[in-house]
Amino acid sequence: VIDKSIMKTMTAFTFNILLVLSDCFFMVYSLSYYIAGPLALYLIISFVLQRQSMAIKREAVRMEAISKSPIVSWTSETIKGLPQIRSLEKTNYVKQIMIDLLHANMANSFLSNGLDCWFKLRIYLTNIFIVQIPSYLYIIFYDINISVVEVTMFVFLSTIMAEDILRTLTFFSDFEANLISVERVTFSEQIP
């Protein structure tokens, strides 16, 4: 993770920040400078939602990483003691312990995936209520002479922008979650 994933997610995050900024520029260019306020508010709210989600997700990822270690050690111990387990007819006991360890690991994984779904839903709803609806109202009531090309470009960009912001914040979250590996390596170095 330290050698590969951190650099990959940081590069993708940087690229996506530039993509979001270009989306914002073209949305303001295609519609009006009035859209800059809702766009700024949308970016701020998206970042706040990401921080809330990441505060919990960071702990879920940490707990998932911690719960993987007993699975690995139990598997290696089981393989080493396989003849004794078979001779004592304790396969059901060993299997039940493995199921319990996997259950504990999967609970943290489900929590992490649920947080991702919560975050995605909030980003999409925020885009609709803060950017798209006010912009459509602006087009309908104030800028009647806007061309079809500009409206089409705005609709296209406003739809894509939610996905771009989501991808940007997801890469940022992944980068932050990958830093837990650095934390675990540092913790492992300090064990005497």
Short mmCIF file of C-alpha atoms in Angstrom, two decimals:
data_model
loop_
_atom_site.label_atom_id
_atom_site.label_comp_id
_atom_site.label_asym_id
_atom_site.label_seq_id
_atom_site.Cartn_x
_atom_site.Cartn_y
_atom_site.Cartn_z
CA VAL A 1 0.00 0.00 0.00
CA ILE A 2 2.76 2.43 0.91
CA ASP A 3 4.75 1.73 -2.25
CA LYS A 4 1.91 1.67 -4.80
CA SER A 5 -1.51 2.85 -3.66
CA ILE A 6 -0.57 6.13 -1.98
CA MET A 7 1.18 7.55 -5.04
CA LYS A 8 -1.56 6.34 -7.40
CA THR A 9 -4.38 7.89 -5.36
CA MET A 10 -2.47 11.16 -4.88
CA THR A 11 -1.92 11.47 -8.64
CA ALA A 12 -5.57 10.73 -9.37
CA PHE A 13 -6.66 13.23 -6.71
CA THR A 14 -4.55 15.99 -8.25
CA PHE A 15 -5.88 15.25 -11.74
CA ASN A 16 -9.48 15.27 -10.50
CA ILE A 17 -9.04 18.60 -8.70
CA LEU A 18 -8.05 20.13 -12.03
CA LEU A 19 -11.05 18.44 -13.64
CA VAL A 20 -13.47 19.91 -11.07
CA LEU A 21 -11.97 23.37 -11.48
CA SER A 22 -12.38 23.16 -15.26
CA ASP A 23 -16.00 21.99 -14.78
CA CYS A 24 -16.67 25.02 -12.58
CA PHE A 25 -15.08 27.38 -15.11
CA PHE A 26 -17.10 26.03 -18.01
CA MET A 27 -20.34 26.03 -16.02
CA VAL A 28 -19.87 29.70 -15.15
CA TYR A 29 -18.88 30.40 -18.75
CA SER A 30 -21.90 28.59 -20.21
CA LEU A 31 -24.55 30.05 -17.90
CA SER A 32 -23.60 33.14 -15.93
CA TYR A 33 -21.35 34.35 -13.16
CA TYR A 34 -24.39 34.03 -10.85
CA ILE A 35 -23.79 30.30 -10.72
CA ALA A 36 -20.38 30.86 -9.05
CA GLY A 37 -22.01 31.32 -5.62
CA PRO A 38 -23.96 28.05 -5.63
CA LEU A 39 -20.91 26.26 -7.05
CA ALA A 40 -18.70 27.54 -4.24
CA LEU A 41 -21.34 26.57 -1.69
CA TYR A 42 -21.62 23.12 -3.28
CA LEU A 43 -17.86 22.59 -3.12
CA ILE A 44 -17.76 23.64 0.54
CA ILE A 45 -20.70 21.42 1.52
CA SER A 46 -19.20 18.50 -0.40
CA PHE A 47 -15.93 18.88 1.47
CA VAL A 48 -17.75 19.10 4.83
CA LEU A 49 -19.72 15.94 3.99
CA GLN A 50 -16.48 14.22 3.04
CA ARG A 51 -14.90 15.20 6.37
CA GLN A 52 -17.89 13.84 8.30
CA SER A 53 -17.85 10.61 6.35
CA MET A 54 -14.09 10.21 6.61
CA ALA A 55 -14.04 10.71 10.37
CA ILE A 56 -16.04 7.50 10.75
CA LYS A 57 -14.59 5.70 7.73
CA ARG A 58 -11.05 6.15 9.03
CA GLU A 59 -11.95 4.18 12.16
CA ALA A 60 -13.80 1.53 10.14
CA VAL A 61 -10.77 1.04 7.88
CA ARG A 62 -8.50 0.87 10.92
CA MET A 63 -10.73 -1.72 12.58
CA GLU A 64 -10.92 -3.70 9.33
CA ALA A 65 -7.13 -3.73 9.06
CA ILE A 66 -6.81 -4.76 12.72
CA SER A 67 -9.37 -7.55 12.28
CA LYS A 68 -7.42 -9.02 9.33
CA SER A 69 -4.40 -9.93 11.47
CA PRO A 70 -6.18 -12.61 13.54
CA ILE A 71 -7.50 -14.19 10.32
CA VAL A 72 -3.98 -14.53 8.93
CA SER A 73 -2.52 -15.84 12.19
CA TRP A 74 -5.43 -18.28 12.74
CA THR A 75 -5.04 -19.59 9.19
CA SER A 76 -1.31 -20.20 9.63
CA GLU A 77 -1.87 -21.83 13.03
CA THR A 78 -4.58 -24.04 11.56
CA ILE A 79 -2.34 -25.16 8.71
CA LYS A 80 0.48 -25.96 11.13
CA GLY A 81 -1.79 -27.89 13.47
CA LEU A 82 -3.89 -29.63 10.82
CA PRO A 83 -2.87 -33.20 11.77
CA GLN A 84 -3.72 -32.59 15.44
CA ILE A 85 -7.04 -30.92 14.56
CA ARG A 86 -8.06 -33.89 12.44
CA SER A 87 -6.95 -36.46 15.00
CA LEU A 88 -8.83 -34.70 17.81
CA GLU A 89 -11.85 -34.15 15.53
CA LYS A 90 -11.92 -30.40 16.21
CA THR A 91 -12.59 -29.27 12.61
CA ASN A 92 -15.99 -27.79 13.52
CA TYR A 93 -14.41 -25.84 16.38
CA VAL A 94 -11.66 -24.46 14.13
CA LYS A 95 -14.17 -23.67 11.40
CA GLN A 96 -16.44 -21.79 13.82
CA ILE A 97 -13.56 -19.64 15.08
CA MET A 98 -12.63 -18.81 11.48
CA ILE A 99 -16.25 -17.87 10.71
CA ASP A 100 -16.32 -15.59 13.77
CA LEU A 101 -13.08 -13.91 12.73
CA LEU A 102 -14.35 -13.40 9.17
CA HIS A 103 -17.64 -12.05 10.51
CA ALA A 104 -15.84 -9.45 12.61
CA ASN A 105 -13.77 -8.42 9.58
CA MET A 106 -16.78 -8.23 7.25
CA ALA A 107 -18.77 -6.11 9.70
CA ASN A 108 -16.14 -3.39 9.41
CA SER A 109 -16.04 -3.79 5.65
CA PHE A 110 -19.83 -3.41 5.40
CA LEU A 111 -19.66 -0.30 7.57
CA SER A 112 -17.06 1.20 5.25
CA ASN A 113 -19.14 0.40 2.16
CA GLY A 114 -22.28 1.80 3.79
CA LEU A 115 -20.47 5.04 4.57
CA ASP A 116 -19.43 5.29 0.93
CA CYS A 117 -23.05 4.91 -0.19
CA TRP A 118 -24.20 7.53 2.35
CA PHE A 119 -21.57 9.93 1.08
CA LYS A 120 -22.44 9.40 -2.60
CA LEU A 121 -26.13 9.96 -1.99
CA ARG A 122 -25.46 13.20 -0.10
CA ILE A 123 -23.17 14.50 -2.86
CA TYR A 124 -25.75 13.84 -5.58
CA LEU A 125 -28.60 15.36 -3.58
CA THR A 126 -26.51 18.41 -2.74
CA ASN A 127 -25.73 18.88 -6.43
CA ILE A 128 -29.41 18.73 -7.33
CA PHE A 129 -30.63 21.11 -4.62
CA ILE A 130 -27.79 23.62 -4.53
CA VAL A 131 -26.57 23.78 -8.14
CA GLN A 132 -29.07 22.34 -10.58
CA ILE A 133 -32.45 23.54 -9.28
CA PRO A 134 -31.36 27.18 -8.73
CA SER A 135 -29.66 27.17 -12.11
CA TYR A 136 -32.76 25.85 -13.86
CA LEU A 137 -34.85 28.50 -12.10
CA TYR A 138 -32.37 31.14 -13.28
CA ILE A 139 -32.65 29.86 -16.85
CA ILE A 140 -36.46 29.76 -16.73
CA PHE A 141 -37.16 33.10 -15.05
CA TYR A 142 -34.21 35.40 -15.70
CA ASP A 143 -32.24 34.40 -18.77
CA ILE A 144 -34.95 33.64 -21.32
CA ASN A 145 -32.68 34.40 -24.29
CA ILE A 146 -30.11 31.72 -23.48
CA SER A 147 -29.25 29.46 -26.39
CA VAL A 148 -29.96 25.74 -26.52
CA VAL A 149 -26.24 25.00 -26.79
CA GLU A 150 -25.51 26.84 -23.54
CA VAL A 151 -28.35 25.09 -21.71
CA THR A 152 -27.22 21.71 -23.03
CA MET A 153 -23.64 22.39 -22.01
CA PHE A 154 -24.76 23.45 -18.54
CA VAL A 155 -26.96 20.38 -18.03
CA PHE A 156 -24.16 18.11 -19.22
CA LEU A 157 -21.54 19.76 -17.01
CA SER A 158 -23.75 19.95 -13.92
CA THR A 159 -24.48 16.25 -14.20
CA ILE A 160 -20.83 15.34 -14.73
CA MET A 161 -19.66 17.68 -11.99
CA ALA A 162 -21.30 15.63 -9.22
CA GLU A 163 -19.45 12.56 -10.45
CA ASP A 164 -16.15 14.49 -10.74
CA ILE A 165 -16.44 15.91 -7.22
CA LEU A 166 -17.40 12.52 -5.87
CA ARG A 167 -14.41 10.92 -7.59
CA THR A 168 -12.08 13.67 -6.33
CA LEU A 169 -13.24 13.34 -2.73
CA THR A 170 -13.17 9.55 -2.99
CA PHE A 171 -9.53 9.64 -4.09
CA PHE A 172 -8.83 12.02 -1.23
CA SER A 173 -10.57 9.62 1.19
CA ASP A 174 -8.67 6.66 -0.26
CA PHE A 175 -5.41 8.55 0.11
CA GLU A 176 -6.24 9.32 3.72
CA ALA A 177 -7.34 5.73 4.36
CA ASN A 178 -4.09 4.44 2.83
CA LEU A 179 -2.17 6.55 5.32
CA ILE A 180 -3.44 4.13 7.98
CA SER A 181 -0.91 1.67 6.54
CA VAL A 182 1.84 4.17 7.33
CA GLU A 183 0.42 4.48 10.84
CA ARG A 184 0.38 0.69 11.30
CA VAL A 185 3.97 0.36 10.04
CA THR A 186 5.07 3.11 12.43
CA PHE A 187 3.23 1.35 15.27
CA SER A 188 4.86 -1.98 14.35
CA GLU A 189 8.32 -0.37 14.39
CA GLN A 190 7.80 0.78 17.96
CA ILE A 191 6.99 -2.69 19.27
CA PRO A 192 10.03 -3.91 21.26
#
